CSV table of C-alpha atoms in Angstrom, one decimal:
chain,number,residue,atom,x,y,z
Z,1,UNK,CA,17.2,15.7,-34.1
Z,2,UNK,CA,19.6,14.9,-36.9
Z,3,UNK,CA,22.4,12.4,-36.9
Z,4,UNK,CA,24.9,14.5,-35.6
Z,5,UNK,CA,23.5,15.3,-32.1
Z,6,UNK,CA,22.3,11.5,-32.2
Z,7,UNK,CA,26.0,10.8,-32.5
Z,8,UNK,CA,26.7,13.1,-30.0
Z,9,UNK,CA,24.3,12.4,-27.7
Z,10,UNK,CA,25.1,8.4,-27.7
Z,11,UNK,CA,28.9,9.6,-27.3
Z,12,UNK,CA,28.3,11.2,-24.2
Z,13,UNK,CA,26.0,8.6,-23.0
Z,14,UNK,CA,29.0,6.0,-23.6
Z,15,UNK,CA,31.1,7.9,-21.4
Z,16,UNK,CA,28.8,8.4,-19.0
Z,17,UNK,CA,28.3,4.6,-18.5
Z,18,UNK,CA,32.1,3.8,-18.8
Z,19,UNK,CA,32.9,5.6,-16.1
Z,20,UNK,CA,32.9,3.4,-12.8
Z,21,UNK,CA,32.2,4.7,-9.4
Z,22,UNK,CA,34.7,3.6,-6.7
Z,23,UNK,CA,32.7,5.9,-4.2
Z,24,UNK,CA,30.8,3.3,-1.7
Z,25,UNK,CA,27.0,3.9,-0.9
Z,26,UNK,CA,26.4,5.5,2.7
Z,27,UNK,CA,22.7,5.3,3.7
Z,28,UNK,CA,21.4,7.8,6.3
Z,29,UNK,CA,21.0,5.0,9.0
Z,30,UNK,CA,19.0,7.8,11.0
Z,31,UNK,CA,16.8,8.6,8.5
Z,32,UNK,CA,16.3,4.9,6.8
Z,33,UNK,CA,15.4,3.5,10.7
Z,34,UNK,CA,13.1,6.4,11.1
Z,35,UNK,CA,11.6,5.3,7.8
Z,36,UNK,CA,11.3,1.8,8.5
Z,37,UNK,CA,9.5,2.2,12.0
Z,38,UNK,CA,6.9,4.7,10.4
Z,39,UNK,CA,6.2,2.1,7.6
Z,40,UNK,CA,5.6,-0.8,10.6
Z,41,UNK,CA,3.6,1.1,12.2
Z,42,UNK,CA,1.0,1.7,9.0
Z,43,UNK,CA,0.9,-1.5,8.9
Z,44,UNK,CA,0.6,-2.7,12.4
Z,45,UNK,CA,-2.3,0.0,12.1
Z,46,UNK,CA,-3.7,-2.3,9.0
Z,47,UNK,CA,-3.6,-5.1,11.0
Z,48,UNK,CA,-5.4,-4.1,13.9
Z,49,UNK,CA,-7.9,-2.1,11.9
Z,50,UNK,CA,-8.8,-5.3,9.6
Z,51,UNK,CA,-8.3,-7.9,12.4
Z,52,UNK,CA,-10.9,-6.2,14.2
Z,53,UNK,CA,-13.5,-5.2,11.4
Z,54,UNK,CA,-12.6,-8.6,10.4
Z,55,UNK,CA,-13.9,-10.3,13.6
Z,56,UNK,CA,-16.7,-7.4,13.3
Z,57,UNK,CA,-18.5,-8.6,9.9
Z,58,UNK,CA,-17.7,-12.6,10.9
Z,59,UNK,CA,-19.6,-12.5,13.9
Z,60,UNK,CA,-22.7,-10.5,12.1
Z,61,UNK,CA,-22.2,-13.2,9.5
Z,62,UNK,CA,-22.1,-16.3,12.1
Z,63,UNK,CA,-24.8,-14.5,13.8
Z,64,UNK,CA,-27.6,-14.9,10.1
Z,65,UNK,CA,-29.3,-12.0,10.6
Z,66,UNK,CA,-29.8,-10.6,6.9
Z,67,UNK,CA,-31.1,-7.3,6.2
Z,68,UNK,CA,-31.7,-6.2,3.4
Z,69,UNK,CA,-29.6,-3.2,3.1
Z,70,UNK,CA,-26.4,-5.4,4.2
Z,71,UNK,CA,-26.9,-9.7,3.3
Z,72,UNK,CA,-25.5,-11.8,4.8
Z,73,UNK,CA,-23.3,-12.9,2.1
Z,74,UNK,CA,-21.4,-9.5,1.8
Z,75,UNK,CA,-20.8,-9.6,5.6
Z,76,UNK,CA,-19.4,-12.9,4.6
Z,77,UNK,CA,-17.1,-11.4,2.0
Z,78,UNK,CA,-16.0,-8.5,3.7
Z,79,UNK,CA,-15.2,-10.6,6.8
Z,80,UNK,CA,-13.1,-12.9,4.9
Z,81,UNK,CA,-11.6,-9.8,3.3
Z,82,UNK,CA,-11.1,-8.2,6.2
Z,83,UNK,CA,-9.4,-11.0,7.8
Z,84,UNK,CA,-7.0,-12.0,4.1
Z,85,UNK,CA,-6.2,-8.4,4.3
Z,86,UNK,CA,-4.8,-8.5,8.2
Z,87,UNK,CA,-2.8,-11.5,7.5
Z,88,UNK,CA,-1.7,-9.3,4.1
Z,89,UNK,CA,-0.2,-6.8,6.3
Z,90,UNK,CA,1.3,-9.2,8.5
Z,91,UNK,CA,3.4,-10.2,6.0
Z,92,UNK,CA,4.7,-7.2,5.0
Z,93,UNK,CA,5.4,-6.0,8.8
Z,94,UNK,CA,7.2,-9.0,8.8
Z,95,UNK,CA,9.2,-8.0,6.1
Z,96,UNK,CA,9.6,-4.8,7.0
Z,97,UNK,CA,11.1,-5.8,10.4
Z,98,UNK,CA,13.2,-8.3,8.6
Z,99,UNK,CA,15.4,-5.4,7.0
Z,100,UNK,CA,18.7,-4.8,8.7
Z,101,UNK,CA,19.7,-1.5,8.2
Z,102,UNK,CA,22.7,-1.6,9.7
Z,103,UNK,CA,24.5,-4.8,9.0
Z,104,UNK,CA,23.0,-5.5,5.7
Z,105,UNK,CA,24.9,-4.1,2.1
Z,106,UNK,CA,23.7,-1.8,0.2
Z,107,UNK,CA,22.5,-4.1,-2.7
Z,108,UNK,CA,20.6,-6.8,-0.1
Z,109,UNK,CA,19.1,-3.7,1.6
Z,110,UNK,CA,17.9,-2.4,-2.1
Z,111,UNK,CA,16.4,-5.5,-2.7
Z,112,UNK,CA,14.5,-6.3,0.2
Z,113,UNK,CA,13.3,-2.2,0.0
Z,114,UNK,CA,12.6,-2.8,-3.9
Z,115,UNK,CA,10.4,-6.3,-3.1
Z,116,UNK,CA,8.6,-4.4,0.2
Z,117,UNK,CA,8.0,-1.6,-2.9
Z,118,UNK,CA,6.3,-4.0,-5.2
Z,119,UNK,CA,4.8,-6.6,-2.8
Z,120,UNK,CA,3.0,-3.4,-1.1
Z,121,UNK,CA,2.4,-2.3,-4.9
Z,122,UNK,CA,0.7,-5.6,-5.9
Z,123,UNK,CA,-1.5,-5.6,-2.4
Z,124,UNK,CA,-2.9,-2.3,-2.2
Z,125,UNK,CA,-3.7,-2.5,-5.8
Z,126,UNK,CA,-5.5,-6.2,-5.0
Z,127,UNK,CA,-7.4,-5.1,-2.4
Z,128,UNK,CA,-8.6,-1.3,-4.4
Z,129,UNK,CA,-9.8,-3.7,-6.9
Z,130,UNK,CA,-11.5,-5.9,-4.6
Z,131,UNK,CA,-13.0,-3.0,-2.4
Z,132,UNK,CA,-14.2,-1.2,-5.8
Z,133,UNK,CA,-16.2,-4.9,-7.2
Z,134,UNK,CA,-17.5,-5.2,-3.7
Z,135,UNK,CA,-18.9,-1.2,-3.0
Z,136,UNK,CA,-20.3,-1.7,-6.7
Z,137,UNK,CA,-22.7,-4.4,-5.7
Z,138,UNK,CA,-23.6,-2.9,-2.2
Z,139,UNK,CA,-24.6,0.8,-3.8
Z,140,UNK,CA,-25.9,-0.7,-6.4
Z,141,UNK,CA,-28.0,-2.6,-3.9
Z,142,UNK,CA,-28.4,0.9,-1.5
Z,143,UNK,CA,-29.5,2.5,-4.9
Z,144,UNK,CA,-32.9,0.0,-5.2
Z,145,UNK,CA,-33.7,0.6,-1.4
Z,146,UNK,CA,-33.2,4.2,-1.4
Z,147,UNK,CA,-31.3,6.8,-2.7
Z,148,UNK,CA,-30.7,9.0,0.5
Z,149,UNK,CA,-28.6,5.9,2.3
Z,150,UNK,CA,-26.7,5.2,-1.1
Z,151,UNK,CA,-25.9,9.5,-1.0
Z,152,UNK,CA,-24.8,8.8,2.2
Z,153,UNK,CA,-22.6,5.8,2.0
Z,154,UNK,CA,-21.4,7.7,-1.9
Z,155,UNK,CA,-20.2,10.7,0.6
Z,156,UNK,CA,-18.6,8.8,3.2
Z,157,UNK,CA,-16.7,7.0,0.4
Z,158,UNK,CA,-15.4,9.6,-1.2
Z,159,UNK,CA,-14.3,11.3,2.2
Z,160,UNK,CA,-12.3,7.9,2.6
Z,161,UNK,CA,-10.9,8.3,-1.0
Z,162,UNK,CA,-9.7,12.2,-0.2
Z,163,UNK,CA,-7.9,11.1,3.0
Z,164,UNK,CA,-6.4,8.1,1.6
Z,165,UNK,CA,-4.9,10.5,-1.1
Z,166,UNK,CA,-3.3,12.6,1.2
Z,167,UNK,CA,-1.7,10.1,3.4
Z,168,UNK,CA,-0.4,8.5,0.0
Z,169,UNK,CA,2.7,11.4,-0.1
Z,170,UNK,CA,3.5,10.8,3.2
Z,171,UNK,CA,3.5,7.1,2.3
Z,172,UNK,CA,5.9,7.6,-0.7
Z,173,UNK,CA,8.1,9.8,0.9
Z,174,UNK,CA,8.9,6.9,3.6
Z,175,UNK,CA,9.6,4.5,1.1
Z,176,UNK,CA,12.1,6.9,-0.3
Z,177,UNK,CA,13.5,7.7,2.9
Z,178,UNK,CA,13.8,4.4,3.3
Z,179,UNK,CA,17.2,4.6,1.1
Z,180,UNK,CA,17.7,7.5,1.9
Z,181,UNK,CA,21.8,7.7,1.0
Z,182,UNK,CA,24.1,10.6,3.3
């Protein structure tokens, strides 16, 4: 590019951002509260499915019976997990329910959409971490009692892996919708 279309190009780009849009932002109210109650109800699903495994692995860990395929310590953990996890999604159905569609602007409703955005960001990132440390140590630990259980849990695994990926368009198309604009 030589300095002539750099010229140009900033030119255009400085007219571009002069120009100020009186036009006021319209959200598709239909489409954003159809949005919003698909979104609380993935998580209400979280929370029920990790408020029950959690109460699952803390009464086999209360209970002290330690095999060796599954200690007692990583019933423990994933308890615990389980249980941080539920309250995780708690919050954010919280703060999902806590956005007004209808009486909030449009730049408080783009906030509180662009902090559910990073705030479920920062948690399912936290807890993929945590879930790939923790099935790390337990195949490693499948692998030295035998390899046909750790094939097994390895499959199973990666069928959770393949649906997750193909409920994750679904899941970025409601956050979309959920400014959508008419």
């Amino acid at each position: 590019m030589n300095l002539d279309e750099l010229k140009k190009s900033m030119s255009s780009l400085d007219d571009v951002l002069a120009q100020k849009n009186s036009e006021p932002i319209n959200f598709n109210i239909e489409t954003c509260t159809s949005a919003q109650s698909r979104i609380a109800k993935q998580y209400r699903k979280g929370i029920l499915n990790c408020g029950v495994l959690a109460v699952v692995f803390i009464i086999l860990w209360l209970s002290g019976t330690d095999e060796s395929v599954f200690p007692v310590a990583m019933k423990g953990f994933l308890g615990i997990f389980m249980a941080v996890a539920a309250i995780v999604y708690l919050l954010l159905y919280r703060f999902v329910k806590k956005i007004k569609l209808a009486t909030s602007t449009p730049m408080q409703m783009m906030k509180q959409v662009a902090s559910l955005r990073l705030y479920t960001l920062v948690a399912e990132i936290f807890f993929a971490i945590v879930l790939a440390v923790f099935f790390t140590v337990f195949l490693s630990n499948l692998w030295t009692l035998g390899t046909w259980t750790f094939w097994l849990v390895s499959g199973a695994l990666a069928f959770c892996i393949i649906i997750a990926l193909t409920m994750l368009p679904k899941k970025i198309r409601d956050f979309r919708e959920l400014t959508s604009i008419d």
